[in-house]
């Protein structure tokens, strides 16, 4: 349980600082390309985040971007 809270907090803090600076994308097509670039998984390491959550077989997760 402590690990889950730690992971959530680590993911939440950058989101808070980014939210203050957030503005809509000037070029929607360019923004989508940034979000779908192949290197994004290498940077964000979603597989490692999911493993760190130690989910039980019947638990469900969602990416709420």
mmCIF file of C-alpha atoms in Angstrom:
data_model
loop_
_atom_site.group_PDB
_atom_site.id
_atom_site.type_symbol
_atom_site.label_atom_id
_atom_site.label_comp_id
_atom_site.label_asym_id
_atom_site.label_seq_id
_atom_site.Cartn_x
_atom_site.Cartn_y
_atom_site.Cartn_z
ATOM 1 C CA UNK A 1 0.000 0.000 0.000
ATOM 2 C CA UNK A 2 2.831 2.383 0.834
ATOM 3 C CA UNK A 3 4.396 1.741 -2.566
ATOM 4 C CA UNK A 4 1.143 2.621 -4.314
ATOM 5 C CA UNK A 5 0.865 5.896 -2.422
ATOM 6 C CA UNK A 6 4.496 6.715 -3.210
ATOM 7 C CA UNK A 7 4.047 6.048 -6.928
ATOM 8 C CA UNK A 8 0.849 8.107 -7.065
ATOM 9 C CA UNK A 9 2.538 11.019 -5.301
ATOM 10 C CA UNK A 10 5.565 10.836 -7.581
ATOM 11 C CA UNK A 11 3.302 10.965 -10.610
ATOM 12 C CA UNK A 12 1.072 13.683 -9.145
ATOM 13 C CA UNK A 13 3.726 16.272 -8.248
ATOM 14 C CA UNK A 14 4.990 16.858 -11.816
ATOM 15 C CA UNK A 15 1.396 17.034 -13.012
ATOM 16 C CA UNK A 16 0.705 19.842 -10.539
ATOM 17 C CA UNK A 17 3.635 21.925 -11.717
ATOM 18 C CA UNK A 18 2.799 21.298 -15.361
ATOM 19 C CA UNK A 19 -0.816 22.269 -14.819
ATOM 20 C CA UNK A 20 0.173 25.769 -13.755
ATOM 21 C CA UNK A 21 2.034 26.232 -17.033
ATOM 22 C CA UNK A 22 -0.460 24.403 -19.242
ATOM 23 C CA UNK A 23 -1.829 26.121 -22.279
ATOM 24 C CA UNK A 24 -3.650 24.562 -25.170
ATOM 25 C CA UNK A 25 -1.456 23.292 -27.994
ATOM 26 C CA UNK A 26 -0.840 25.852 -30.698
ATOM 27 C CA UNK A 27 -0.699 23.136 -33.351
ATOM 28 C CA UNK A 28 -2.930 20.152 -32.580
ATOM 29 C CA UNK A 29 -1.325 17.896 -35.191
ATOM 30 C CA UNK A 30 2.157 18.555 -33.776
ATOM 31 C CA UNK A 31 0.869 17.962 -30.228
ATOM 32 C CA UNK A 32 -0.597 14.568 -31.203
ATOM 33 C CA UNK A 33 2.692 13.588 -32.854
ATOM 34 C CA UNK A 34 4.544 14.447 -29.627
ATOM 35 C CA UNK A 35 2.157 12.315 -27.573
ATOM 36 C CA UNK A 36 2.432 9.350 -29.956
ATOM 37 C CA UNK A 37 6.200 9.390 -30.554
ATOM 38 C CA UNK A 38 7.980 6.032 -30.069
ATOM 39 C CA UNK A 39 10.458 7.370 -27.462
ATOM 40 C CA UNK A 40 7.668 8.370 -25.084
ATOM 41 C CA UNK A 41 7.447 4.906 -23.482
ATOM 42 C CA UNK A 42 11.217 4.918 -22.915
ATOM 43 C CA UNK A 43 10.907 8.200 -21.001
ATOM 44 C CA UNK A 44 7.791 7.426 -18.980
ATOM 45 C CA UNK A 45 8.462 3.700 -18.421
ATOM 46 C CA UNK A 46 4.815 2.596 -18.100
ATOM 47 C CA UNK A 47 5.732 -1.085 -17.687
ATOM 48 C CA UNK A 48 7.939 -0.254 -14.692
ATOM 49 C CA UNK A 49 5.201 1.877 -13.138
ATOM 50 C CA UNK A 50 2.669 -0.937 -13.501
ATOM 51 C CA UNK A 51 5.082 -3.479 -11.989
ATOM 52 C CA UNK A 52 5.751 -1.137 -9.050
ATOM 53 C CA UNK A 53 2.028 -1.095 -8.263
ATOM 54 C CA UNK A 54 2.073 -4.845 -7.463
ATOM 55 C CA UNK A 55 -1.441 -5.263 -8.785
ATOM 56 C CA UNK A 56 -3.459 -8.321 -7.939
ATOM 57 C CA UNK A 57 -4.858 -10.371 -10.776
ATOM 58 C CA UNK A 58 -8.356 -8.875 -10.430
ATOM 59 C CA UNK A 59 -7.332 -5.221 -10.112
ATOM 60 C CA UNK A 60 -7.877 -2.776 -12.941
ATOM 61 C CA UNK A 61 -5.854 0.315 -13.815
ATOM 62 C CA UNK A 62 -6.522 3.201 -16.178
ATOM 63 C CA UNK A 63 -4.380 5.913 -17.726
ATOM 64 C CA UNK A 64 -6.219 9.161 -17.122
ATOM 65 C CA UNK A 65 -4.155 11.561 -19.151
#
